[in-house]
Amino acid sequence: MNYADRRKRLLAGLDSPLLLMAGGLLARNYPANVFPYRADGNFLYFFQRPEPGSAAFFDPADGKVTLFLAERTVADALWHGAMEPFSAVKTRQGVDAVLAVEELEKHVTALAAGRQVRSIAVADPKATARARSITGEDLDFDDAKRVGQGALLDRVAKLRLHKDADELAEMRRLVPITREAHVLAMQHSKPGVGEQFLKGQVEGAFARSGCTAAYNTILSVRGEVLHNNEYRNTLQQGDIVLLDAGAESVDTGYCNDVTRDWPVGGAFTPEGRDVYELVLRSELDAIDAVKPGVRYRDLHLRASRVLAEGLVRLGLLVGNPDGLVESGAHAIFFPHGLGHQLGLDVHDLEAFGDRIHYPAGRTRSAQFGTQYLRMDMDLEAGMTFTIEPGLYFVPAIIHNPELRERFKSQVKWDAAEKYLAMNQGRGFGGIRIEDDIVCTATGAEVLTASIPKATAEIEAIAGSA
Ligand code: GLY
Ligand code: MN
Ligand code: MN
């Protein structure tokens, strides 16, 4: 990655000095026992392998970048190993100066020389509090409206949204690793195997290739729980496993985000195959429609119409697909958005809020389901995002009196109940198919195309270990 060039391009658009915080180590219980470290996505974008607790000052007046690092102590060398001296880091990162982060307040006051300094909130609350006290800004990471000054967020997003050749190469490099994780989980999916064991296969594959999981692996026969992180079930014949997992590079922070599903033991039931092939058809149809200028919400609606049409055929919805999607009835079974930007953050730049993802006066729908559509921008070449339609049989939705009343003439509630009763009462579950897409000058490149998803292919792999 050309980090120096990225910093130069940022500096060219800044109208005031910028203080970026990497974020520090977060304790799991007592202070010395910490979660694995991951720097904030913006810091990862501008610096190679950022150190915990570091900070950086970008000065547009002279084009200089100062990096702030923790002082090297004997205790740190004893417990964690000796760190590169400041001079070596200065050369490796190609910055203008390296100073002690312990004296950040004093140094930033001197460098700012009376100018307003801006910052951007990060997930680490201590780092954000420090930035807030230095800049005087009202920063809060948990409130997208207070993450940072709007024009500054726009500037950073403009750089990060369009992936260059190096970024795409990095995301492509991860695909065989993500593929191995998915294929191993498929192969080991036999009756009697625990979800926890399969999770070990997935994350072992990531670790063996020097990667980490980009997010908490979602692996469950209860795929209707969208972000299911429990791993408590034992696979049984008739279950469908949903795996949503992607490798993340520990060197650069880029990641994959991929979902596949397969039948335990290797063969779908007729109902399972129908639902699987319908989700696949809607995914492929949406991918086919990707090209510059296409509005992402239109892709979401297009995939929703394919699903609605199929749900009518399966006897779960009644009506014409356009009307069903307009009223939101399809969301009873497809209750989330089609996807999101992808890159350094799995939901890339989501912390910056809808000002980035719903541009030019577009606002989120208030409708059930479509309210979760995470982006509605016109696609541009270089944007990298997911396409991930799904169909789910969620008891809390199917039994909700208000939804049953609202969609009483469009949803065949009795037919939906049958899906909850399938599989000896365990229920059908849910199916989602998710790939990572880059918008090219003429269409779509499916970065994750090598990860099996054709019905016959996954049936052949499932349970074959
Ligand atoms: N892995 C979370 C998502 O697909 O958005
Ligand atoms: Mn996703
Ligand atoms: Mn995912």
XYZ file of C-alpha atoms and ligand atoms in Angstrom:
472
model
C 0.000 0.000 0.000
C 1.262 3.457 -0.773
C 0.594 4.975 2.628
C 2.667 8.113 1.964
C 0.641 8.880 -1.155
C -2.611 8.438 0.763
C -1.399 10.891 3.418
C -0.384 13.362 0.721
C -3.817 13.161 -0.900
C -5.514 13.709 2.445
C -3.294 16.703 3.253
C -4.124 18.293 -0.101
C -7.781 18.503 0.864
C -7.507 19.569 4.512
C -8.296 23.110 5.595
C -7.185 22.663 9.196
C -4.762 20.430 11.104
C -5.961 16.929 11.809
C -5.221 14.710 14.793
C -5.937 11.028 14.177
C -6.028 8.516 17.025
C -5.195 4.836 16.444
C -7.009 3.700 19.590
C -5.397 1.687 22.378
C -5.549 -1.785 23.859
C -8.879 -2.640 25.448
C -8.923 -4.810 28.585
C -11.020 -7.982 28.754
C -11.053 -7.960 32.555
C -7.897 -6.827 34.360
C -5.796 -4.240 32.502
C -2.956 -6.573 31.459
C -5.333 -9.054 29.776
C -6.368 -7.356 26.564
C -8.430 -8.088 23.447
C -6.442 -8.639 20.235
C -5.474 -5.200 18.976
C -6.942 -3.587 15.909
C -6.257 0.046 15.082
C -9.057 2.312 13.890
C -9.804 1.905 10.171
C -8.702 5.440 9.297
C -5.374 4.922 11.000
C -4.954 1.602 9.175
C -5.633 3.438 5.925
C -2.822 5.958 6.459
C -0.189 3.915 8.338
C 1.418 0.514 8.051
C 0.820 -1.741 11.091
C -0.129 1.008 13.573
C 0.981 0.676 17.186
C -1.606 0.595 19.988
C -2.173 4.030 21.499
C -0.447 5.917 18.710
C -1.659 9.176 17.165
C -0.807 11.301 14.147
C -0.882 15.005 13.355
C -1.454 16.088 9.751
C -0.507 19.704 9.040
C -1.862 21.085 5.746
C 0.187 24.305 6.156
C 3.537 22.599 5.613
C 2.392 19.162 4.416
C 4.101 17.449 7.348
C 2.931 14.384 9.251
C 4.042 13.719 12.821
C 3.536 10.305 14.361
C 3.169 9.887 18.128
C 4.284 6.604 19.684
C 4.577 5.235 23.203
C 7.996 5.659 24.810
C 10.004 2.431 24.693
C 10.412 1.121 28.279
C 12.347 -1.750 29.812
C 9.097 -3.182 31.207
C 7.513 -3.251 27.745
C 10.592 -4.905 26.268
C 10.492 -7.484 29.065
C 6.804 -8.395 28.704
C 6.090 -7.764 25.025
C 9.444 -7.645 23.276
C 11.572 -4.692 22.237
C 9.883 -2.260 19.861
C 11.470 -0.554 16.866
C 13.228 2.673 17.929
C 11.456 5.919 16.930
C 14.058 6.532 14.219
C 13.362 3.168 12.561
C 9.613 3.765 12.652
C 10.115 7.234 11.153
C 11.986 5.710 8.209
C 9.630 2.773 7.746
C 6.499 4.900 7.851
C 8.068 7.772 5.875
C 6.757 10.444 8.250
C 8.388 13.791 9.033
C 8.777 13.318 12.783
C 8.090 10.850 15.580
C 7.357 12.152 19.075
C 6.242 10.668 22.406
C 2.493 10.125 22.652
C 2.768 10.614 26.416
C 3.235 14.324 25.639
C 0.623 14.513 22.908
C -1.232 17.499 24.415
C 1.924 19.621 24.694
C 3.160 18.733 21.186
C -0.197 19.286 19.478
C -0.588 22.686 21.164
C 2.830 23.689 19.821
C 2.210 22.292 16.313
C -1.262 23.835 16.052
C 0.046 27.303 16.962
C -3.457 28.571 17.737
C -5.262 26.914 14.820
C -8.390 24.797 15.331
C -7.407 21.114 15.242
C -9.964 18.528 14.174
C -10.148 14.838 14.977
C -12.370 11.810 14.337
C -13.876 9.672 17.096
C -12.635 6.076 17.403
C -14.084 2.972 19.078
C -11.654 3.247 22.014
C -13.455 5.650 24.392
C -10.244 6.763 26.115
C -8.655 7.791 22.812
C -11.801 9.645 21.785
C -11.945 11.440 25.153
C -8.350 12.529 24.678
C -9.057 13.821 21.160
C -12.139 15.625 22.481
C -10.164 17.369 25.186
C -7.343 18.361 22.803
C -9.566 19.674 19.983
C -12.548 20.904 22.024
C -14.862 19.118 19.547
C -18.013 17.292 20.652
C -16.843 13.841 19.481
C -18.739 10.618 20.183
C -18.082 7.358 18.314
C -21.506 5.943 19.168
C -23.394 8.812 17.547
C -22.760 8.982 13.798
C -23.671 12.681 13.860
C -20.813 13.369 16.292
C -18.036 11.196 14.804
C -16.346 14.209 13.269
C -16.829 17.333 11.196
C -18.912 16.489 8.116
C -16.556 17.948 5.516
C -13.635 16.036 7.056
C -15.550 12.742 7.045
C -16.484 13.357 3.396
C -12.831 13.947 2.559
C -11.624 10.730 4.210
C -14.516 8.716 2.765
C -13.741 10.001 -0.736
C -10.291 8.418 -0.444
C -11.395 5.188 1.203
C -14.494 4.434 -0.883
C -12.639 3.835 -4.143
C -10.275 0.903 -3.880
C -7.038 1.074 -5.863
C -5.159 -1.851 -7.444
C -3.203 -2.592 -4.221
C -6.336 -2.711 -2.100
C -8.125 -4.987 -4.564
C -5.051 -7.229 -4.788
C -5.072 -7.535 -0.997
C -8.775 -8.432 -0.896
C -8.210 -10.963 -3.708
C -5.223 -12.459 -1.835
C -7.530 -13.276 1.079
C -10.098 -15.147 -1.015
C -8.344 -18.563 -1.117
C -8.029 -18.328 2.679
C -11.706 -17.515 3.128
C -12.476 -20.266 0.609
C -10.490 -22.840 2.587
C -12.381 -21.910 5.767
C -15.766 -22.307 4.080
C -14.875 -25.561 2.327
C -13.502 -27.102 5.559
C -16.687 -26.225 7.429
C -18.747 -27.721 4.587
C -16.686 -30.915 4.524
C -17.017 -31.478 8.267
C -20.780 -30.858 8.392
C -22.133 -34.252 9.422
C -24.810 -35.160 11.945
C -23.388 -35.096 15.488
C -20.761 -32.433 14.815
C -20.922 -29.300 16.979
C -21.079 -25.746 15.653
C -18.136 -24.942 17.924
C -16.010 -27.592 16.153
C -16.853 -26.114 12.758
C -16.003 -22.637 14.028
C -12.600 -24.061 15.000
C -12.138 -25.314 11.432
C -12.994 -21.875 10.062
C -10.808 -19.836 12.376
C -7.999 -22.403 12.251
C -7.914 -21.938 8.479
C -7.638 -18.172 8.945
C -4.877 -18.498 11.542
C -2.876 -21.036 9.521
C -2.631 -18.475 6.739
C -1.657 -15.615 9.023
C -5.105 -14.077 9.138
C -7.724 -13.377 11.718
C -11.515 -13.442 11.472
C -12.712 -10.075 10.184
C -15.739 -10.239 12.495
C -17.291 -12.708 14.923
C -17.873 -15.756 12.757
C -21.565 -16.435 12.214
C -21.940 -20.196 12.051
C -25.228 -21.844 12.894
C -28.015 -24.171 11.960
C -30.161 -21.304 13.279
C -29.308 -19.110 10.327
C -32.509 -17.131 10.817
C -30.722 -15.374 13.698
C -28.895 -12.916 11.457
C -25.817 -12.344 13.593
C -25.813 -15.626 15.515
C -22.600 -15.938 17.569
C -23.555 -18.737 19.969
C -22.212 -22.016 18.490
C -24.194 -24.170 20.940
C -26.019 -26.509 18.544
C -25.114 -29.966 17.347
C -25.760 -30.570 13.652
C -28.606 -32.931 12.804
C -29.749 -34.464 9.550
C -32.111 -32.015 7.867
C -30.382 -28.895 9.240
C -28.942 -26.229 6.974
C -25.693 -24.655 8.153
C -25.219 -20.942 7.517
C -21.613 -19.720 7.647
C -20.842 -16.004 7.389
C -17.075 -15.642 7.808
C -14.231 -13.756 6.183
C -10.472 -13.565 6.574
C -8.786 -10.325 7.571
C -5.164 -9.559 6.850
C -3.217 -8.902 10.050
C -0.747 -6.869 7.983
C -3.134 -4.407 6.399
C -6.596 -4.869 7.941
C -8.418 -5.546 4.637
C -11.032 -8.277 4.712
C -13.552 -10.554 3.028
C -17.179 -10.991 4.103
C -18.739 -14.160 2.685
C -21.805 -16.254 3.440
C -22.526 -19.787 2.258
C -25.082 -22.390 3.328
C -25.285 -26.128 2.880
C -27.285 -29.142 4.027
C -25.904 -31.283 6.863
C -24.907 -34.609 5.397
C -24.909 -33.435 1.795
C -28.414 -33.268 0.324
C -31.001 -30.511 0.566
C -34.614 -31.412 1.265
C -36.873 -30.353 -1.640
C -37.962 -27.276 0.380
C -34.330 -26.480 1.234
C -33.284 -26.695 -2.394
C -36.131 -24.453 -3.541
C -35.309 -21.737 -1.036
C -31.551 -22.037 -1.666
C -31.948 -21.741 -5.419
C -34.284 -18.795 -5.077
C -31.785 -16.879 -2.920
C -29.026 -17.786 -5.374
C -31.117 -16.571 -8.319
C -31.760 -13.221 -6.645
C -28.067 -12.843 -5.771
C -26.893 -13.627 -9.314
C -29.542 -11.326 -10.788
C -28.430 -8.419 -8.567
C -24.753 -9.041 -9.380
C -25.612 -9.027 -13.078
C -27.111 -5.561 -12.760
C -24.005 -3.988 -11.153
C -22.343 -1.219 -13.168
C -21.368 2.389 -12.627
C -24.335 4.693 -12.166
C -26.675 2.031 -10.780
C -28.372 3.095 -7.565
C -27.734 0.536 -4.824
C -31.302 0.794 -3.529
C -32.509 -0.255 -6.981
C -30.348 -3.389 -6.718
C -31.926 -4.090 -3.333
C -35.430 -3.669 -4.786
C -34.527 -5.788 -7.805
C -33.299 -8.663 -5.602
C -36.407 -8.215 -3.447
C -38.654 -8.575 -6.531
C -36.912 -11.808 -7.589
C -37.421 -13.145 -4.065
C -41.062 -11.991 -3.976
C -41.759 -13.661 -7.311
C -40.261 -16.934 -6.024
C -42.109 -16.668 -2.716
C -45.378 -16.405 -4.635
C -44.432 -19.576 -6.513
C -43.619 -21.306 -3.219
C -47.023 -20.317 -1.859
C -45.681 -18.004 0.834
C -46.783 -14.667 -0.680
C -49.826 -13.699 -2.729
C -49.925 -10.857 -5.227
C -47.818 -9.278 -7.895
C -44.113 -8.963 -7.030
C -43.951 -5.183 -7.606
C -46.861 -4.581 -5.263
C -45.469 -6.980 -2.683
C -42.114 -5.198 -2.640
C -43.740 -1.778 -2.582
C -45.777 -2.701 0.477
C -42.783 -4.368 2.150
C -44.413 -7.810 2.406
C -41.266 -9.466 1.014
C -39.409 -8.313 4.162
C -41.296 -10.864 6.249
C -38.820 -13.334 4.731
C -36.030 -10.952 3.591
C -35.855 -8.578 6.556
C -32.465 -6.926 5.921
C -30.664 -4.853 3.313
C -28.853 -6.195 0.267
C -25.376 -5.268 1.516
C -22.816 -2.652 2.453
C -19.458 -1.148 1.540
C -16.478 -3.397 2.296
C -12.773 -2.763 2.780
C -10.886 -2.094 5.992
C -14.012 -2.140 8.122
C -16.285 -5.067 7.305
C -19.079 -2.541 6.973
C -16.656 -0.045 5.500
C -17.056 3.494 6.847
C -20.303 2.596 8.599
C -19.139 4.572 11.639
C -19.342 7.741 9.510
C -23.103 7.228 9.243
C -25.678 7.802 6.557
C -24.119 11.094 5.449
C -21.713 8.870 3.470
C -23.991 5.963 2.566
C -27.181 7.923 1.758
C -25.828 10.867 -0.238
C -27.538 13.829 -1.854
C -30.652 14.086 0.246
C -31.492 10.367 0.169
C -32.819 9.112 3.462
C -33.437 5.696 4.936
C -36.787 4.090 4.436
C -38.873 3.727 7.594
C -40.388 0.498 6.214
C -39.872 -2.798 8.042
C -36.871 -4.555 6.455
C -35.813 -1.831 4.028
C -34.944 0.291 7.073
C -31.839 -1.900 7.399
C -30.530 -1.056 3.942
C -27.074 0.202 4.887
C -26.279 2.144 1.712
C -28.049 3.896 -1.126
C -25.368 5.440 -3.281
C -24.901 5.391 -7.041
C -22.210 2.804 -7.736
C -18.870 3.995 -9.079
C -15.940 2.040 -10.471
C -13.646 0.951 -7.637
C -16.367 0.731 -4.995
C -16.254 -2.616 -3.198
C -19.353 -3.896 -1.467
C -21.300 -7.017 -0.648
C -24.410 -8.455 -2.247
C -26.130 -10.703 0.280
C -29.808 -11.482 -0.122
C -31.386 -14.057 2.145
C -34.609 -15.764 3.130
C -35.373 -16.556 6.747
C -38.164 -18.096 8.771
C -38.036 -16.079 11.976
C -40.562 -17.105 14.653
C -40.610 -13.598 16.161
C -41.618 -12.143 12.776
C -44.037 -14.883 11.730
C -45.809 -14.747 15.110
C -45.926 -10.953 15.350
C -49.604 -9.901 15.579
C -49.020 -6.450 14.115
C -47.186 -7.804 11.033
C -49.776 -10.559 10.590
C -52.507 -7.943 10.560
C -50.636 -5.560 8.242
C -49.845 -8.242 5.671
C -52.893 -10.459 6.184
C -53.803 -10.518 2.500
C -50.227 -10.799 1.163
C -48.545 -13.392 3.364
C -49.745 -16.983 3.595
C -49.174 -17.206 7.319
C -50.242 -20.852 7.501
C -47.658 -21.790 4.879
C -45.011 -19.817 6.808
C -45.933 -21.726 9.972
C -45.192 -24.962 8.118
C -41.580 -23.819 7.634
C -41.332 -23.229 11.389
C -42.567 -26.764 11.999
C -40.180 -28.417 9.517
C -37.135 -30.362 10.576
C -38.861 -32.074 13.522
C -39.972 -28.716 14.849
C -36.508 -27.150 14.794
C -37.633 -24.996 11.885
C -36.232 -24.361 8.432
C -33.780 -21.711 9.617
C -32.411 -19.234 7.116
C -30.327 -18.956 3.978
C -28.141 -16.047 2.914
C -25.649 -15.980 0.054
C -23.038 -13.227 0.208
C -20.232 -12.294 -2.142
C -17.728 -9.446 -2.299
C -18.112 -7.341 -5.412
C -16.049 -4.623 -7.012
C -17.775 -2.308 -9.447
C -15.631 -2.115 -12.605
C -15.901 0.346 -15.493
C -18.406 -1.939 -17.197
C -19.960 -4.245 -14.598
C -19.060 -6.401 -11.619
C -16.060 -8.449 -10.620
C -17.028 -11.047 -8.021
C -13.918 -11.180 -5.850
C -15.171 -14.250 -3.984
C -16.429 -16.185 -7.040
C -14.166 -19.179 -6.307
C -16.014 -20.030 -3.084
C -18.488 -22.784 -4.039
C -22.159 -21.877 -4.200
C -23.718 -23.867 -7.066
C -26.226 -26.277 -5.528
C -24.642 -29.474 -6.834
C -21.172 -28.290 -5.854
C -21.989 -27.552 -2.223
C -24.025 -30.761 -1.926
C -20.996 -32.710 -3.134
C -18.705 -31.052 -0.594
C -21.046 -31.002 2.442
C -20.204 -33.814 4.861
C -17.508 -35.282 2.599
C -14.670 -35.198 5.184
N -20.844 -10.372 8.311
C -21.805 -9.363 8.577
C -22.488 -8.957 7.358
O -22.587 -9.738 6.431
O -22.883 -7.863 7.185
Mn -21.968 -8.475 4.834
Mn -21.358 -11.370 6.157
